[in-house]
PDB file of C-alpha atoms in Angstrom:
ATOM      1  CA  MET A   1     148.215 108.461 169.070  1.00 87.00           C
ATOM      2  CA  THR A   2     145.418 107.451 166.908  1.00 96.00           C
ATOM      3  CA  ILE A   3     141.778 108.357 167.389  1.00 96.00           C
ATOM      4  CA  THR A   4     141.310 104.666 168.607  1.00 94.00           C
ATOM      5  CA  GLN A   5     143.910 105.195 171.327  1.00 96.00           C
ATOM      6  CA  LEU A   6     142.645 108.840 172.080  1.00 97.00           C
ATOM      7  CA  GLU A   7     138.978 107.232 172.755  1.00 95.00           C
ATOM      8  CA  HIS A   8     140.755 104.791 174.678  1.00 94.00           C
ATOM      9  CA  LYS A   9     142.674 107.252 177.131  1.00 97.00           C
ATOM     10  CA  ALA A  10     139.335 109.231 177.507  1.00 97.00           C
ATOM     11  CA  ASN A  11     137.639 106.040 178.852  1.00 96.00           C
ATOM     12  CA  ASP A  12     140.799 105.200 180.854  1.00 97.00           C
ATOM     13  CA  ILE A  13     140.298 109.005 182.531  1.00 98.00           C
ATOM     14  CA  ARG A  14     136.487 108.162 183.062  1.00 98.00           C
ATOM     15  CA  THR A  15     137.325 105.169 185.105  1.00 97.00           C
ATOM     16  CA  ASP A  16     139.871 107.277 187.425  1.00 98.00           C
ATOM     17  CA  ILE A  17     137.639 109.948 187.864  1.00 98.00           C
ATOM     18  CA  ILE A  18     135.144 107.464 189.092  1.00 98.00           C
ATOM     19  CA  LYS A  19     137.640 105.631 191.237  1.00 97.00           C
ATOM     20  CA  MET A  20     138.827 109.019 192.562  1.00 98.00           C
ATOM     21  CA  LEU A  21     135.017 110.501 193.416  1.00 98.00           C
ATOM     22  CA  GLU A  22     133.802 107.427 195.138  1.00 97.00           C
ATOM     23  CA  HIS A  23     137.440 107.481 197.321  1.00 96.00           C
ATOM     24  CA  ALA A  24     136.946 110.792 198.194  1.00 96.00           C
ATOM     25  CA  GLY A  25     133.190 110.624 199.040  1.00 96.00           C
ATOM     26  CA  THR A  26     132.835 114.524 197.729  1.00 95.00           C
ATOM     27  CA  GLY A  27     133.198 116.073 194.493  1.00 95.00           C
ATOM     28  CA  HIS A  28     131.538 116.650 191.159  1.00 96.00           C
ATOM     29  CA  SER A  29     130.941 113.872 188.679  1.00 97.00           C
ATOM     30  CA  ALA A  30     129.022 114.841 185.916  1.00 96.00           C
ATOM     31  CA  GLY A  31     131.200 117.850 184.124  1.00 97.00           C
ATOM     32  CA  PRO A  32     134.360 115.753 184.430  1.00 98.00           C
ATOM     33  CA  LEU A  33     133.336 112.510 182.937  1.00 98.00           C
ATOM     34  CA  GLY A  34     131.429 114.841 179.972  1.00 98.00           C
ATOM     35  CA  LEU A  35     134.936 116.374 179.653  1.00 98.00           C
ATOM     36  CA  ALA A  36     137.117 113.620 179.569  1.00 98.00           C
ATOM     37  CA  ASP A  37     137.334 113.268 175.683  1.00 98.00           C
ATOM     38  CA  ILE A  38     138.350 117.177 175.207  1.00 98.00           C
ATOM     39  CA  PHE A  39     140.780 116.460 178.069  1.00 98.00           C
ATOM     40  CA  SER A  40     142.161 113.142 176.280  1.00 98.00           C
ATOM     41  CA  ALA A  41     142.544 115.656 172.985  1.00 98.00           C
ATOM     42  CA  LEU A  42     144.098 118.223 174.797  1.00 98.00           C
ATOM     43  CA  TYR A  43     146.540 116.418 176.368  1.00 98.00           C
ATOM     44  CA  PHE A  44     147.548 113.470 173.957  1.00 98.00           C
ATOM     45  CA  SER A  45     147.332 115.532 170.775  1.00 98.00           C
ATOM     46  CA  VAL A  46     146.898 119.271 170.650  1.00 98.00           C
ATOM     47  CA  LEU A  47     148.814 120.545 173.555  1.00 98.00           C
ATOM     48  CA  GLN A  48     152.871 121.581 173.248  1.00 97.00           C
ATOM     49  CA  HIS A  49     153.827 120.189 176.246  1.00 98.00           C
ATOM     50  CA  ASN A  50     156.266 118.178 178.504  1.00 97.00           C
ATOM     51  CA  PRO A  51     155.370 116.463 181.450  1.00 97.00           C
ATOM     52  CA  LYS A  52     158.748 116.241 182.484  1.00 96.00           C
ATOM     53  CA  LYS A  53     159.086 119.889 182.275  1.00 97.00           C
ATOM     54  CA  PRO A  54     156.254 121.432 183.113  1.00 96.00           C
ATOM     55  CA  ASP A  55     157.680 124.890 183.293  1.00 94.00           C
ATOM     56  CA  TRP A  56     158.883 124.388 179.626  1.00 94.00           C
ATOM     57  CA  ASP A  57     159.202 128.167 178.286  1.00 92.00           C
ATOM     58  CA  ASP A  58     157.677 127.138 174.928  1.00 93.00           C
ATOM     59  CA  ARG A  59     154.813 125.064 176.847  1.00 96.00           C
ATOM     60  CA  ASP A  60     151.058 125.708 175.656  1.00 97.00           C
ATOM     61  CA  ILE A  61     149.267 126.881 178.728  1.00 97.00           C
ATOM     62  CA  LEU A  62     145.672 125.360 179.352  1.00 98.00           C
ATOM     63  CA  ILE A  63     143.130 127.263 182.150  1.00 97.00           C
ATOM     64  CA  LEU A  64     140.243 125.445 183.641  1.00 97.00           C
ATOM     65  CA  SER A  65     138.276 128.165 184.373  1.00 97.00           C
ATOM     66  CA  ASN A  66     135.512 125.921 185.748  1.00 96.00           C
ATOM     67  CA  GLY A  67     137.557 124.377 188.508  1.00 94.00           C
ATOM     68  CA  HIS A  68     135.575 121.937 190.372  1.00 95.00           C
ATOM     69  CA  CYS A  69     135.898 119.850 187.066  1.00 97.00           C
ATOM     70  CA  VAL A  70     139.575 119.192 187.884  1.00 97.00           C
ATOM     71  CA  PRO A  71     139.132 115.384 188.531  1.00 98.00           C
ATOM     72  CA  VAL A  72     138.956 114.986 185.098  1.00 98.00           C
ATOM     73  CA  ARG A  73     142.075 117.386 184.348  1.00 98.00           C
ATOM     74  CA  TYR A  74     144.235 115.296 187.529  1.00 98.00           C
ATOM     75  CA  ALA A  75     143.114 112.138 185.614  1.00 98.00           C
ATOM     76  CA  ALA A  76     144.692 112.987 182.407  1.00 98.00           C
ATOM     77  CA  MET A  77     147.908 114.719 183.960  1.00 98.00           C
ATOM     78  CA  ALA A  78     148.398 111.269 185.647  1.00 98.00           C
ATOM     79  CA  GLU A  79     147.574 109.224 182.397  1.00 97.00           C
ATOM     80  CA  ALA A  80     150.364 111.773 180.185  1.00 98.00           C
ATOM     81  CA  GLY A  81     152.995 111.269 183.429  1.00 97.00           C
ATOM     82  CA  TYR A  82     152.875 114.457 185.339  1.00 97.00           C
ATOM     83  CA  PHE A  83     152.471 112.374 188.617  1.00 97.00           C
ATOM     84  CA  ASP A  84     152.252 108.706 189.647  1.00 97.00           C
ATOM     85  CA  ARG A  85     148.619 107.751 189.227  1.00 95.00           C
ATOM     86  CA  GLU A  86     148.418 106.068 192.576  1.00 96.00           C
ATOM     87  CA  GLU A  87     148.301 109.566 193.814  1.00 97.00           C
ATOM     88  CA  LEU A  88     144.758 110.391 192.171  1.00 97.00           C
ATOM     89  CA  MET A  89     143.397 108.544 195.151  1.00 97.00           C
ATOM     90  CA  THR A  90     144.569 111.452 197.666  1.00 97.00           C
ATOM     91  CA  LEU A  91     141.816 113.594 195.690  1.00 97.00           C
ATOM     92  CA  ARG A  92     140.560 116.085 198.214  1.00 96.00           C
ATOM     93  CA  GLN A  93     142.242 114.866 200.996  1.00 95.00           C
ATOM     94  CA  PHE A  94     143.986 117.320 203.690  1.00 93.00           C
ATOM     95  CA  GLY A  95     147.420 118.416 202.586  1.00 93.00           C
ATOM     96  CA  SER A  96     147.106 116.694 198.958  1.00 96.00           C
ATOM     97  CA  ARG A  97     148.529 118.232 196.129  1.00 97.00           C
ATOM     98  CA  LEU A  98     144.901 117.255 194.747  1.00 97.00           C
ATOM     99  CA  GLN A  99     142.683 119.764 195.972  1.00 95.00           C
ATOM    100  CA  GLY A 100     138.743 120.045 194.716  1.00 94.00           C
ATOM    101  CA  HIS A 101     139.861 123.057 192.824  1.00 95.00           C
ATOM    102  CA  PRO A 102     143.401 123.394 191.025  1.00 94.00           C
ATOM    103  CA  GLU A 103     146.256 124.834 193.028  1.00 94.00           C
ATOM    104  CA  ARG A 104     148.962 126.240 191.056  1.00 93.00           C
ATOM    105  CA  VAL A 105     151.637 126.262 193.550  1.00 91.00           C
ATOM    106  CA  ARG A 106     150.996 122.662 194.956  1.00 92.00           C
ATOM    107  CA  LEU A 107     151.167 120.598 191.787  1.00 95.00           C
ATOM    108  CA  PRO A 108     153.655 121.584 188.592  1.00 94.00           C
ATOM    109  CA  GLY A 109     151.643 121.677 185.092  1.00 96.00           C
ATOM    110  CA  LEU A 110     149.010 123.810 186.815  1.00 96.00           C
ATOM    111  CA  GLU A 111     148.818 127.171 185.331  1.00 95.00           C
ATOM    112  CA  THR A 112     146.561 129.185 187.711  1.00 94.00           C
ATOM    113  CA  THR A 113     144.490 128.788 190.887  1.00 93.00           C
ATOM    114  CA  SER A 114     140.756 128.327 190.427  1.00 87.00           C
ATOM    115  CA  GLY A 115     137.794 128.838 192.390  1.00 78.00           C
ATOM    116  CA  PRO A 116     135.560 131.735 191.651  1.00 87.00           C
ATOM    117  CA  LEU A 117     133.514 130.802 189.037  1.00 92.00           C
ATOM    118  CA  GLY A 118     134.232 133.243 185.697  1.00 93.00           C
ATOM    119  CA  SER A 119     137.521 133.954 186.694  1.00 95.00           C
ATOM    120  CA  GLY A 120     139.685 131.856 183.763  1.00 96.00           C
ATOM    121  CA  LEU A 121     138.595 133.755 180.729  1.00 98.00           C
ATOM    122  CA  SER A 122     140.155 136.827 182.022  1.00 97.00           C
ATOM    123  CA  GLN A 123     143.607 135.157 183.121  1.00 96.00           C
ATOM    124  CA  ALA A 124     143.653 133.317 180.053  1.00 97.00           C
ATOM    125  CA  ALA A 125     143.083 136.824 178.065  1.00 98.00           C
ATOM    126  CA  GLY A 126     145.830 138.501 180.026  1.00 97.00           C
ATOM    127  CA  MET A 127     148.200 135.757 179.262  1.00 96.00           C
ATOM    128  CA  ALA A 128     147.516 135.880 175.714  1.00 96.00           C
ATOM    129  CA  TYR A 129     147.956 139.718 175.482  1.00 96.00           C
ATOM    130  CA  SER A 130     151.128 139.505 177.454  1.00 94.00           C
ATOM    131  CA  LEU A 131     152.524 136.575 174.670  1.00 94.00           C
ATOM    132  CA  MET A 132     151.493 138.554 171.825  1.00 92.00           C
ATOM    133  CA  ASN A 133     152.797 142.205 173.130  1.00 91.00           C
ATOM    134  CA  PHE A 134     155.800 141.442 175.286  1.00 89.00           C
ATOM    135  CA  ASP A 135     156.913 137.839 174.549  1.00 82.00           C
ATOM    136  CA  HIS A 136     156.155 137.869 170.918  1.00 71.00           C
ATOM    137  CA  ASN A 137     156.052 134.191 170.647  1.00 65.00           C
ATOM    138  CA  ASN A 138     153.833 133.169 167.957  1.00 69.00           C
ATOM    139  CA  TYR A 139     154.374 129.488 168.717  1.00 81.00           C
ATOM    140  CA  ARG A 140     152.427 129.317 172.057  1.00 93.00           C
ATOM    141  CA  TRP A 141     148.696 129.096 172.520  1.00 97.00           C
ATOM    142  CA  VAL A 142     146.390 130.055 175.378  1.00 98.00           C
ATOM    143  CA  TYR A 143     143.446 127.230 175.886  1.00 98.00           C
ATOM    144  CA  VAL A 144     140.915 127.902 178.534  1.00 98.00           C
ATOM    145  CA  VAL A 145     138.085 125.617 179.324  1.00 98.00           C
ATOM    146  CA  MET A 146     134.693 127.068 180.680  1.00 98.00           C
ATOM    147  CA  GLY A 147     131.802 125.604 182.022  1.00 97.00           C
ATOM    148  CA  ASP A 148     128.541 126.941 180.184  1.00 97.00           C
ATOM    149  CA  GLY A 149     126.763 127.544 184.034  1.00 96.00           C
ATOM    150  CA  GLU A 150     129.672 130.164 184.658  1.00 96.00           C
ATOM    151  CA  LEU A 151     128.818 132.168 181.969  1.00 97.00           C
ATOM    152  CA  ASN A 152     126.027 133.631 184.070  1.00 96.00           C
ATOM    153  CA  GLU A 153     129.406 135.431 185.641  1.00 95.00           C
ATOM    154  CA  GLY A 154     129.783 139.171 184.136  1.00 95.00           C
ATOM    155  CA  ASN A 155     133.531 138.790 184.576  1.00 96.00           C
ATOM    156  CA  ILE A 156     133.355 136.355 181.292  1.00 97.00           C
ATOM    157  CA  TRP A 157     131.809 138.998 179.028  1.00 98.00           C
ATOM    158  CA  GLU A 158     134.291 141.638 180.316  1.00 97.00           C
ATOM    159  CA  ALA A 159     137.054 139.353 179.404  1.00 98.00           C
ATOM    160  CA  ALA A 160     135.392 138.534 176.013  1.00 98.00           C
ATOM    161  CA  MET A 161     135.235 142.429 175.352  1.00 98.00           C
ATOM    162  CA  PHE A 162     138.823 142.957 176.124  1.00 98.00           C
ATOM    163  CA  ALA A 163     139.847 139.726 173.884  1.00 98.00           C
ATOM    164  CA  GLY A 164     137.833 141.134 171.301  1.00 98.00           C
ATOM    165  CA  LYS A 165     139.086 144.369 171.087  1.00 98.00           C
ATOM    166  CA  TYR A 166     142.711 143.507 171.181  1.00 97.00           C
ATOM    167  CA  LYS A 167     141.892 140.505 168.665  1.00 97.00           C
ATOM    168  CA  LEU A 168     143.632 137.908 170.753  1.00 97.00           C
ATOM    169  CA  HIS A 169     144.430 135.143 168.218  1.00 96.00           C
ATOM    170  CA  ASN A 170     146.286 133.318 170.267  1.00 96.00           C
ATOM    171  CA  LEU A 171     143.772 132.670 172.770  1.00 98.00           C
ATOM    172  CA  ILE A 172     140.974 129.570 172.202  1.00 98.00           C
ATOM    173  CA  GLY A 173     138.326 129.189 174.630  1.00 98.00           C
ATOM    174  CA  ILE A 174     136.481 126.003 174.880  1.00 98.00           C
ATOM    175  CA  ILE A 175     132.815 126.022 176.574  1.00 98.00           C
ATOM    176  CA  ASP A 176     131.690 122.917 177.941  1.00 98.00           C
ATOM    177  CA  ARG A 177     128.353 123.129 176.423  1.00 98.00           C
ATOM    178  CA  ASN A 178     126.469 120.498 178.594  1.00 98.00           C
ATOM    179  CA  ASN A 179     123.434 122.597 179.674  1.00 97.00           C
ATOM    180  CA  ILE A 180     123.386 121.543 183.144  1.00 96.00           C
ATOM    181  CA  GLN A 181     124.341 123.815 186.392  1.00 95.00           C
ATOM    182  CA  ILE A 182     124.407 122.819 189.898  1.00 91.00           C
ATOM    183  CA  ASP A 183     120.886 124.479 190.422  1.00 93.00           C
ATOM    184  CA  GLY A 184     119.243 122.712 187.122  1.00 95.00           C
ATOM    185  CA  ASN A 185     119.549 123.121 183.649  1.00 95.00           C
ATOM    186  CA  THR A 186     120.809 126.107 182.145  1.00 96.00           C
ATOM    187  CA  GLU A 187     118.040 127.256 179.945  1.00 96.00           C
ATOM    188  CA  ASP A 188     115.822 127.289 182.724  1.00 96.00           C
ATOM    189  CA  VAL A 189     118.172 129.170 185.315  1.00 96.00           C
ATOM    190  CA  MET A 190     119.561 131.466 182.993  1.00 96.00           C
ATOM    191  CA  PRO A 191     119.323 131.087 179.358  1.00 96.00           C
ATOM    192  CA  LEU A 192     122.382 131.309 177.397  1.00 96.00           C
ATOM    193  CA  GLU A 193     121.003 131.193 173.802  1.00 96.00           C
ATOM    194  CA  ASN A 194     121.573 132.347 171.253  1.00 96.00           C
ATOM    195  CA  LEU A 195     125.275 131.643 172.528  1.00 97.00           C
ATOM    196  CA  ARG A 196     126.736 131.677 169.130  1.00 98.00           C
ATOM    197  CA  ALA A 197     125.599 134.992 168.337  1.00 98.00           C
ATOM    198  CA  LYS A 198     126.407 136.399 171.736  1.00 98.00           C
ATOM    199  CA  TRP A 199     130.052 135.357 171.024  1.00 98.00           C
ATOM    200  CA  GLU A 200     130.336 136.741 167.812  1.00 98.00           C
ATOM    201  CA  ALA A 201     128.963 140.277 168.853  1.00 98.00           C
ATOM    202  CA  PHE A 202     132.173 140.116 170.931  1.00 97.00           C
ATOM    203  CA  GLY A 203     134.258 139.763 168.254  1.00 98.00           C
ATOM    204  CA  TRP A 204     135.188 136.022 168.336  1.00 98.00           C
ATOM    205  CA  HIS A 205     135.241 133.430 165.985  1.00 98.00           C
ATOM    206  CA  VAL A 206     132.685 130.857 167.006  1.00 98.00           C
ATOM    207  CA  LEU A 207     133.123 126.754 166.002  1.00 98.00           C
ATOM    208  CA  GLU A 208     130.529 124.561 167.274  1.00 98.00           C
ATOM    209  CA  ILE A 209     131.262 120.782 167.885  1.00 98.00           C
ATOM    210  CA  ASP A 210     130.326 117.533 169.412  1.00 98.00           C
ATOM    211  CA  GLY A 211     132.526 117.785 172.374  1.00 98.00           C
ATOM    212  CA  ASN A 212     132.518 113.968 173.120  1.00 97.00           C
ATOM    213  CA  ASN A 213     134.132 113.208 169.581  1.00 97.00           C
ATOM    214  CA  VAL A 214     137.859 113.430 169.932  1.00 98.00           C
ATOM    215  CA  GLN A 215     138.636 114.024 166.218  1.00 98.00           C
ATOM    216  CA  SER A 216     136.117 117.196 166.121  1.00 98.00           C
ATOM    217  CA  VAL A 217     138.154 118.305 169.351  1.00 98.00           C
ATOM    218  CA  ILE A 218     141.683 117.781 167.444  1.00 98.00           C
ATOM    219  CA  ASP A 219     139.966 119.385 163.995  1.00 98.00           C
ATOM    220  CA  ALA A 220     138.593 122.374 166.119  1.00 98.00           C
ATOM    221  CA  CYS A 221     141.733 123.379 167.712  1.00 98.00           C
ATOM    222  CA  SER A 222     143.465 122.964 164.615  1.00 98.00           C
ATOM    223  CA  MET A 223     141.164 125.452 162.789  1.00 98.00           C
ATOM    224  CA  ALA A 224     141.372 127.680 165.658  1.00 98.00           C
ATOM    225  CA  ARG A 225     144.997 128.164 165.318  1.00 97.00           C
ATOM    226  CA  ALA A 226     144.571 128.892 161.720  1.00 96.00           C
ATOM    227  CA  ILE A 227     142.218 132.177 162.509  1.00 96.00           C
ATOM    228  CA  VAL A 228     144.767 135.073 162.862  1.00 92.00           C
ATOM    229  CA  GLU A 229     142.476 138.213 163.167  1.00 94.00           C
ATOM    230  CA  LYS A 230     140.554 137.127 166.352  1.00 97.00           C
ATOM    231  CA  PRO A 231     140.146 135.141 169.265  1.00 98.00           C
ATOM    232  CA  VAL A 232     138.176 131.782 168.674  1.00 98.00           C
ATOM    233  CA  VAL A 233     135.828 130.037 170.901  1.00 98.00           C
ATOM    234  CA  ILE A 234     134.914 126.522 170.440  1.00 98.00           C
ATOM    235  CA  ILE A 235     131.150 125.697 172.024  1.00 98.00           C
ATOM    236  CA  ALA A 236     131.705 122.108 172.728  1.00 98.00           C
ATOM    237  CA  HIS A 237     128.410 120.228 172.812  1.00 98.00           C
ATOM    238  CA  THR A 238     128.730 117.382 175.532  1.00 98.00           C
ATOM    239  CA  VAL A 239     126.876 115.223 177.364  1.00 98.00           C
ATOM    240  CA  PRO A 240     127.065 115.300 181.471  1.00 97.00           C
ATOM    241  CA  GLY A 241     128.024 111.985 182.839  1.00 96.00           C
ATOM    242  CA  LYS A 242     128.926 110.659 179.567  1.00 97.00           C
ATOM    243  CA  GLY A 243     129.819 106.965 179.382  1.00 95.00           C
ATOM    244  CA  VAL A 244     127.687 106.224 183.096  1.00 96.00           C
ATOM    245  CA  ASP A 245     123.992 106.261 181.594  1.00 94.00           C
ATOM    246  CA  PHE A 246     122.163 106.890 185.297  1.00 95.00           C
ATOM    247  CA  MET A 247     124.438 109.898 185.278  1.00 96.00           C
ATOM    248  CA  GLU A 248     123.675 111.276 181.837  1.00 96.00           C
ATOM    249  CA  TYR A 249     121.848 114.496 181.200  1.00 95.00           C
ATOM    250  CA  ASP A 250     120.868 114.724 185.220  1.00 95.00           C
ATOM    251  CA  TYR A 251     122.141 118.205 186.542  1.00 94.00           C
ATOM    252  CA  HIS A 252     121.904 116.254 190.382  1.00 95.00           C
ATOM    253  CA  TRP A 253     125.033 114.485 189.359  1.00 95.00           C
ATOM    254  CA  HIS A 254     126.965 118.101 188.735  1.00 95.00           C
ATOM    255  CA  GLY A 255     128.230 118.253 192.609  1.00 92.00           C
ATOM    256  CA  ALA A 256     127.666 114.592 193.652  1.00 95.00           C
ATOM    257  CA  PRO A 257     130.147 111.943 193.868  1.00 96.00           C
ATOM    258  CA  PRO A 258     129.157 108.034 193.593  1.00 97.00           C
ATOM    259  CA  ASN A 259     128.849 105.647 196.600  1.00 96.00           C
ATOM    260  CA  SER A 260     130.398 102.276 196.584  1.00 96.00           C
ATOM    261  CA  GLN A 261     127.448 100.736 194.639  1.00 97.00           C
ATOM    262  CA  GLN A 262     126.936 103.278 192.015  1.00 96.00           C
ATOM    263  CA  ALA A 263     130.566 103.585 191.530  1.00 97.00           C
ATOM    264  CA  LYS A 264     131.037  99.690 190.827  1.00 96.00           C
ATOM    265  CA  ASP A 265     127.836 100.382 188.712  1.00 95.00           C
ATOM    266  CA  ALA A 266     129.461 103.031 186.742  1.00 96.00           C
ATOM    267  CA  LEU A 267     132.616 101.614 186.089  1.00 96.00           C
ATOM    268  CA  LYS A 268     130.752  98.639 184.593  1.00 93.00           C
ATOM    269  CA  ARG A 269     129.145 100.692 182.181  1.00 91.00           C
ATOM    270  CA  ILE A 270     132.553 102.640 181.622  1.00 94.00           C
ATOM    271  CA  ARG A 271     134.247  99.272 181.085  1.00 85.00           C
ATOM    272  CA  SER A 272     132.124  98.056 178.628  1.00 76.00           C
ATOM    273  CA  LEU A 273     131.761 101.268 176.835  1.00 69.00           C
ATOM    274  CA  ASP A 274     127.981 101.390 178.016  1.00 53.00           C
ATOM    275  CA  GLY A 275     127.211  97.674 176.770  1.00 53.00           C
ATOM    276  CA  LYS A 276     129.007  97.656 173.544  1.00 53.00           C
ATOM    277  CA  ILE A 277     131.877  95.376 174.660  1.00 50.00           C
ATOM    278  CA  ARG A 278     130.732  92.008 176.441  1.00 50.00           C
ATOM    279  CA  GLY A 279     132.723  90.033 178.493  1.00 48.00           C
ATOM    280  CA  GLU A 280     134.174  89.730 182.246  1.00 48.00           C
ATOM    281  CA  HIS A 281     132.448  93.066 183.097  1.00 43.00           C
ATOM    282  CA  GLU A 282     129.068  91.825 182.046  1.00 43.00           C
TER     283      GLU A 282
END
């Protein structure tokens, strides 16, 4: 798939996110929109996976630690063919497979159940350790997407120490560095910088990229797989609410869905690539 096609996939994912959240009347907007480029790159270029065989033994593992951002994963999975896109409209409904946080036993293709923030890196590190020392499979990678706000959790740093000690080179972390969390801007709530230095001190190789640039995401994952002596973390700088001007950079959209008029306005911005394309959506 070309970069242009991947960018269009990201836009389709954003469109579905808005529709899902508006229909559900509940959920998180800013984070999922900002992660669309990363998930487009992962599902349509980076990951070794098979939607028809979700439990394929040679698949890569993808864990979403900040589970409240799961609408972006559901949208990407539907685009990839794990289930029909119509099911996206069941988000957060009673009995739906698409709950507000991913539930492993409900939906094939999910590796973990997440809810408590900070747990994903520990789960990913355990899986990477097992693959390295017991499975001896050098062709499977464990990816874990984390929010920057959840780096406030001590569990993250315990897992970072563990991965650094055992040099888990098959573990690739991706931090959604969008600088917001539910209570405000990250640097006001609990400052994280110097983030690169922190991870390097724990024995990780650190890459920093524009997380809204699909090519940069693909290149960073490729470079990460070439590092053989330590785990890698990609600090992906993203725009929260990316593609919807009235949501961008505003932490109030961290945990809020759009109403019908806001959804209409958001879809207009997304479909026109924030005003770059003029036509029927103007």
